[in-house]
Amino acid sequence: MKTKAGQIAPKEILENIPNLISEYYINKIDTNNENQLISFGTSGHRGSSLKNSFNEIHILCVTQALVDYRKQNNISGNLYIGIDTHPLSTPAFKTTISVLAANDVDVYYSENFSYTPTPVISYTIINDKNNNSDGIVITPSHNPPCDGGFKYNSTNGGPADETITSWIQNRANDYMKKDLEGVVFVDFDEAIKLENIKPYDFMNPYIKDLKNIIDMEAIKNAKIKIGADCMGGSGIGYYEAIAKEYDLDIEVFNNNVDFTFGFMHLDKDEKIRMDCSSPYAMAGLVKLKDKFDIAFGNDTDFDRHGIVTKSSGLLNPNHYLSVAIDYLCKTRDFSNLGIGKTLVSSSMIDKVAKQNNKKLFETPVGFKWFVKPLVDGEIFFGGEESAGASFLRFDKKIWTTDKDGIILNLLAAEILAKEKIDPGTYYNNLTKEHGKPIYERIDAPASFEEKKILKNLSSNDIKKKELANEKIISILTKASNQANIGGLKINTANGWCALRPSGTEDVYKIYAESFISIKHLKMIQDDAKQMLNDIFKNSIK
């Protein structure tokens, strides 16, 4: 059967938006069903009103829990709130405001009720002189249109750590189980009129400051022709404003809101998913690659990047992370600062770090693990294989402590402007020096129970002594910072694999890399799948 992956989404699969939003308000929650409780994954709580996992009651309770957390920890500064263009984000925003207003929190939302990228919320928190402000981003990132998400960014600007999110999660679930007892809220129409709820210009300060992290003048002078795909996300209007501010030649695509995301090309599983790292979802922009010197896209909340070059098409995120790190090492004064990467990212980054005499910090999946090293001045760059990264300003000060797809995209244009080669060619040059690792991630459907099993794996669960006919050297359940992986990683002399559940979708992930061949990579993947089958068979009765 021929796959529809990479094709424009057919009308018959588009989401029924009125039904989706109606379910948000009318569905009843079964608090005895774990799937319907608040659960913070790698980046906030995500769910769908169609599955009773992202409904009005969830947002009422999680917002009140967040208010309680702020009070308990003496967080009295401004709270900045941003939303993306998923259809459930607007009703969730109104619910959130209703609770915050009733609890006398000083809230700033985007003027004209417009949308705000995740990195811009982080940027705004960091640049608040109060130093005691925080934020909420209502987004499920690149997830399908039926999903909603709620993320808390703490006073350091970054995604809240597990200690914080666990407290908020448990408190919220208690409120749900007590039928909203203790949850305070007012009607949105009344809330928006209160003095503590204020509109704010998020866009202009961020855009005017870009020159202090990206060489915008070099991009301008090189007269690079740029293609930018907003994918109908929260950054609509940003690239046009950037082009105007810095006199750049940028042609912008999908710069308007379509709640069905009917303009998207289907992902590999034939679902609509605004994943700018997927060659299927990005098929439209890839087809136009020869029209531009460089092109790029962003996911719905603009924290991820997708780089399209004439030489290589859509770059694998690992390839671009390696390029960005090497380029920044050679063009910025980041002496005595290290590099952060998730342990499921390519080992090419290890080689680049070693060549540039940079200490490498390896973490579990989730950008929250880079926040403290960025704040403490240990690293200048934090990046993860799922196309999320951020780095420091020219003066070594923090830009964001959350992923920023905008600056990573603009950095690709700077690289082309100054190096006279695009990031695809740059990566090919790195492989000539360091070898050519072959990397692939496989996603497969997983039940709640299977995800729970994977998250709690131990080295004892792996009975095999070899992986792809090579002796297993190590089985890791903790990263170099001693934090739990939430899965495990198996290393051999010439390859590795990692097994973990997704923190955002109902899938598990197999990451694998070979330093030998594609055939060797497939052997690693086959062995990893067999290990998982054995684990599930022995664990699920």
Tab-separated table of N, CA, C and O in Angstrom, residues 52-115:
chain	number	residue	atom	x	y	z
A	52	ASN	N	-9.863	13.012	26.914
A	52	ASN	CA	-10.106	13.449	28.291
A	52	ASN	C	-8.797	13.691	29.063
A	52	ASN	O	-8.726	13.475	30.272
A	53	SER	N	-7.770	14.139	28.361
A	53	SER	CA	-6.489	14.387	29.009
A	53	SER	C	-6.039	15.849	28.900
A	53	SER	O	-5.003	16.218	29.447
A	54	PHE	N	-6.829	16.662	28.204
A	54	PHE	CA	-6.550	18.103	28.135
A	54	PHE	C	-7.893	18.818	28.007
A	54	PHE	O	-8.363	19.106	26.910
A	55	ASN	N	-8.507	19.060	29.161
A	55	ASN	CA	-9.836	19.640	29.208
A	55	ASN	C	-9.854	20.805	30.190
A	55	ASN	O	-8.867	21.054	30.882
A	56	GLU	N	-10.965	21.494	30.259
A	56	GLU	CA	-11.044	22.671	31.113
A	56	GLU	C	-10.662	22.357	32.557
A	56	GLU	O	-9.941	23.123	33.198
A	57	ILE	N	-11.111	21.216	33.064
A	57	ILE	CA	-10.808	20.868	34.448
A	57	ILE	C	-9.305	20.704	34.679
A	57	ILE	O	-8.775	21.080	35.726
A	58	HIS	N	-8.595	20.163	33.685
A	58	HIS	CA	-7.140	20.022	33.814
A	58	HIS	C	-6.477	21.392	33.970
A	58	HIS	O	-5.589	21.579	34.810
A	59	ILE	N	-6.900	22.333	33.141
A	59	ILE	CA	-6.241	23.645	33.139
A	59	ILE	C	-6.627	24.465	34.368
A	59	ILE	O	-5.791	25.177	34.943
A	60	LEU	N	-7.868	24.344	34.806
A	60	LEU	CA	-8.264	25.002	36.064
A	60	LEU	C	-7.383	24.508	37.212
A	60	LEU	O	-6.849	25.309	37.994
A	61	CYS	N	-7.219	23.202	37.295
A	61	CYS	CA	-6.490	22.614	38.421
A	61	CYS	C	-4.986	22.849	38.346
A	61	CYS	O	-4.344	23.160	39.351
A	62	VAL	N	-4.410	22.707	37.153
A	62	VAL	CA	-2.961	22.889	37.047
A	62	VAL	C	-2.574	24.346	37.236
A	62	VAL	O	-1.509	24.662	37.807
A	63	THR	N	-3.436	25.277	36.825
A	63	THR	CA	-3.133	26.696	37.028
A	63	THR	C	-3.226	27.059	38.508
A	63	THR	O	-2.376	27.786	39.040
A	64	GLN	N	-4.250	26.545	39.199
A	64	GLN	CA	-4.353	26.803	40.636
A	64	GLN	C	-3.163	26.188	41.377
A	64	GLN	O	-2.606	26.793	42.302
A	65	ALA	N	-2.744	25.013	40.951
A	65	ALA	CA	-1.573	24.379	41.564
A	65	ALA	C	-0.324	25.227	41.353
A	65	ALA	O	0.516	25.363	42.255
A	66	LEU	N	-0.209	25.809	40.171
A	66	LEU	CA	0.925	26.685	39.882
A	66	LEU	C	0.881	27.939	40.759
A	66	LEU	O	1.914	28.392	41.276
A	67	VAL	N	-0.301	28.499	40.936
A	67	VAL	CA	-0.461	29.657	41.833
A	67	VAL	C	-0.014	29.282	43.245
A	67	VAL	O	0.708	30.044	43.913
A	68	ASP	N	-0.413	28.109	43.715
A	68	ASP	CA	-0.030	27.643	45.050
A	68	ASP	C	1.490	27.495	45.154
A	68	ASP	O	2.091	27.849	46.174
A	69	TYR	N	2.103	26.947	44.092
A	69	TYR	CA	3.561	26.798	44.087
A	69	TYR	C	4.243	28.157	44.184
A	69	TYR	O	5.213	28.325	44.947
A	70	ARG	N	3.743	29.132	43.441
A	70	ARG	CA	4.331	30.478	43.475
A	70	ARG	C	4.238	31.069	44.882
A	70	ARG	O	5.203	31.645	45.393
A	71	LYS	N	3.104	30.920	45.513
A	71	LYS	CA	2.924	31.467	46.861
A	71	LYS	C	3.860	30.789	47.851
A	71	LYS	O	4.506	31.448	48.677
A	72	GLN	N	3.938	29.488	47.776
A	72	GLN	CA	4.773	28.731	48.707
A	72	GLN	C	6.251	29.077	48.552
A	72	GLN	O	7.023	28.997	49.514
A	73	ASN	N	6.648	29.476	47.347
A	73	ASN	CA	8.064	29.765	47.087
A	73	ASN	C	8.343	31.262	46.918
A	73	ASN	O	9.382	31.642	46.382
A	74	ASN	N	7.406	32.090	47.374
A	74	ASN	CA	7.569	33.545	47.375
A	74	ASN	C	7.907	34.111	45.997
A	74	ASN	O	8.740	35.018	45.864
A	75	ILE	N	7.275	33.560	44.965
A	75	ILE	CA	7.434	34.092	43.614
A	75	ILE	C	6.321	35.118	43.398
A	75	ILE	O	5.162	34.757	43.207
A	76	SER	N	6.694	36.368	43.452
A	76	SER	CA	5.686	37.441	43.426
A	76	SER	C	5.834	38.375	42.231
A	76	SER	O	5.126	39.378	42.128
A	77	GLY	N	6.758	38.054	41.329
A	77	GLY	CA	6.973	38.910	40.166
A	77	GLY	C	5.918	38.697	39.094
A	77	GLY	O	4.883	38.071	39.314
A	78	ASN	N	6.195	39.239	37.918
A	78	ASN	CA	5.264	39.118	36.793
A	78	ASN	C	5.218	37.675	36.284
A	78	ASN	O	6.213	36.944	36.355
A	79	LEU	N	4.067	37.294	35.756
A	79	LEU	CA	3.952	36.016	35.065
A	79	LEU	C	3.632	36.313	33.602
A	79	LEU	O	2.625	36.951	33.292
A	80	TYR	N	4.525	35.870	32.711
A	80	TYR	CA	4.360	36.095	31.276
A	80	TYR	C	3.755	34.843	30.648
A	80	TYR	O	4.252	33.737	30.853
A	81	ILE	N	2.698	35.040	29.879
A	81	ILE	CA	2.004	33.888	29.293
A	81	ILE	C	1.988	33.974	27.770
A	81	ILE	O	1.709	35.024	27.191
A	82	GLY	N	2.357	32.881	27.137
A	82	GLY	CA	2.345	32.806	25.673
A	82	GLY	C	1.553	31.596	25.227
A	82	GLY	O	1.441	30.608	25.953
A	83	ILE	N	0.990	31.674	24.022
A	83	ILE	CA	0.253	30.540	23.469
A	83	ILE	C	0.667	30.324	22.023
A	83	ILE	O	1.150	31.241	21.355
A	84	ASP	N	0.463	29.089	21.566
A	84	ASP	CA	0.710	28.809	20.153
A	84	ASP	C	-0.625	28.700	19.416
A	84	ASP	O	-1.679	29.061	19.956
A	85	THR	N	-0.578	28.202	18.191
A	85	THR	CA	-1.760	28.233	17.317
A	85	THR	C	-2.530	26.911	17.274
A	85	THR	O	-3.402	26.733	16.424
A	86	HIS	N	-2.226	25.955	18.140
A	86	HIS	CA	-3.068	24.764	18.234
A	86	HIS	C	-4.471	25.196	18.657
A	86	HIS	O	-4.619	26.113	19.477
A	87	PRO	N	-5.510	24.558	18.130
A	87	PRO	CA	-6.866	25.017	18.426
A	87	PRO	C	-7.244	24.984	19.902
A	87	PRO	O	-8.055	25.786	20.353
A	88	LEU	N	-6.654	24.068	20.686
A	88	LEU	CA	-6.971	24.002	22.114
A	88	LEU	C	-6.229	25.054	22.937
A	88	LEU	O	-6.549	25.258	24.114
A	89	SER	N	-5.257	25.724	22.326
A	89	SER	CA	-4.456	26.688	23.082
A	89	SER	C	-5.262	27.915	23.500
A	89	SER	O	-5.084	28.427	24.612
A	90	THR	N	-6.134	28.397	22.643
A	90	THR	CA	-6.911	29.593	22.988
A	90	THR	C	-7.891	29.342	24.128
A	90	THR	O	-7.925	30.113	25.094
A	91	PRO	N	-8.716	28.280	24.093
A	91	PRO	CA	-9.569	28.027	25.254
A	91	PRO	C	-8.771	27.776	26.532
A	91	PRO	O	-9.162	28.229	27.612
A	92	ALA	N	-7.622	27.090	26.417
A	92	ALA	CA	-6.785	26.851	27.598
A	92	ALA	C	-6.207	28.162	28.128
A	92	ALA	O	-6.084	28.350	29.349
A	93	PHE	N	-5.866	29.075	27.236
A	93	PHE	CA	-5.381	30.401	27.631
A	93	PHE	C	-6.456	31.129	28.440
A	93	PHE	O	-6.180	31.708	29.500
A	94	LYS	N	-7.697	31.097	27.969
A	94	LYS	CA	-8.783	31.788	28.670
A	94	LYS	C	-9.027	31.179	30.050
A	94	LYS	O	-9.257	31.899	31.031
A	95	THR	N	-8.946	29.864	30.126
A	95	THR	CA	-9.108	29.203	31.425
A	95	THR	C	-7.992	29.604	32.377
A	95	THR	O	-8.231	29.906	33.555
A	96	THR	N	-6.763	29.618	31.861
A	96	THR	CA	-5.601	29.971	32.679
A	96	THR	C	-5.709	31.396	33.208
A	96	THR	O	-5.476	31.658	34.404
A	97	ILE	N	-6.069	32.311	32.337
A	97	ILE	CA	-6.230	33.713	32.741
A	97	ILE	C	-7.309	33.838	33.812
A	97	ILE	O	-7.171	34.611	34.778
A	98	SER	N	-8.382	33.083	33.681
A	98	SER	CA	-9.486	33.140	34.640
A	98	SER	C	-9.025	32.790	36.057
A	98	SER	O	-9.479	33.382	37.035
A	99	VAL	N	-8.117	31.817	36.168
A	99	VAL	CA	-7.595	31.410	37.478
A	99	VAL	C	-6.552	32.409	37.979
A	99	VAL	O	-6.587	32.824	39.149
A	100	LEU	N	-5.635	32.809	37.117
A	100	LEU	CA	-4.584	33.748	37.526
A	100	LEU	C	-5.173	35.072	37.981
A	100	LEU	O	-4.734	35.671	38.973
A	101	ALA	N	-6.189	35.534	37.259
A	101	ALA	CA	-6.830	36.810	37.605
A	101	ALA	C	-7.476	36.743	38.979
A	101	ALA	O	-7.324	37.663	39.803
A	102	ALA	N	-8.175	35.662	39.242
A	102	ALA	CA	-8.864	35.516	40.525
A	102	ALA	C	-7.902	35.396	41.696
A	102	ALA	O	-8.251	35.696	42.840
A	103	ASN	N	-6.666	34.968	41.398
A	103	ASN	CA	-5.647	34.806	42.443
A	103	ASN	C	-4.683	35.998	42.533
A	103	ASN	O	-3.635	35.906	43.174
A	104	ASP	N	-5.048	37.098	41.873
A	104	ASP	CA	-4.287	38.356	41.962
A	104	ASP	C	-2.842	38.246	41.475
A	104	ASP	O	-1.950	38.933	41.980
A	105	VAL	N	-2.597	37.388	40.506
A	105	VAL	CA	-1.267	37.283	39.904
A	105	VAL	C	-1.126	38.375	38.847
A	105	VAL	O	-2.054	38.633	38.071
A	106	ASP	N	0.031	39.046	38.809
A	106	ASP	CA	0.297	40.057	37.780
A	106	ASP	C	0.692	39.349	36.486
A	106	ASP	O	1.782	38.781	36.384
A	107	VAL	N	-0.196	39.391	35.510
A	107	VAL	CA	-0.035	38.618	34.283
A	107	VAL	C	0.141	39.539	33.078
A	107	VAL	O	-0.556	40.546	32.950
A	108	TYR	N	1.076	39.169	32.190
A	108	TYR	CA	1.259	39.885	30.923
A	108	TYR	C	1.027	38.899	29.781
A	108	TYR	O	1.683	37.860	29.699
A	109	TYR	N	0.078	39.246	28.910
A	109	TYR	CA	-0.226	38.419	27.745
A	109	TYR	C	0.056	39.243	26.482
A	109	TYR	O	0.153	40.471	26.537
A	110	SER	N	0.203	38.585	25.353
A	110	SER	CA	0.556	39.281	24.123
A	110	SER	C	-0.566	40.197	23.658
A	110	SER	O	-1.728	39.788	23.575
A	111	GLU	N	-0.195	41.456	23.377
A	111	GLU	CA	-1.194	42.435	22.965
A	111	GLU	C	-1.945	41.950	21.730
A	111	GLU	O	-1.400	41.235	20.896
A	112	ASN	N	-3.206	42.341	21.654
A	112	ASN	CA	-4.122	41.923	20.588
A	112	ASN	C	-4.380	40.414	20.595
A	112	ASN	O	-4.791	39.840	19.591
A	113	PHE	N	-4.091	39.788	21.731
A	113	PHE	CA	-4.291	38.334	21.890
A	113	PHE	C	-3.567	37.553	20.795
A	113	PHE	O	-4.061	36.535	20.303
A	114	SER	N	-2.394	38.033	20.412
A	114	SER	CA	-1.616	37.343	19.382
A	114	SER	C	-0.815	36.199	20.009
A	114	SER	O	-0.870	35.973	21.221
A	115	TYR	N	-0.055	35.507	19.184
A	115	TYR	CA	0.657	34.305	19.610
A	115	TYR	C	2.110	34.640	19.938
A	115	TYR	O	2.680	35.589	19.403
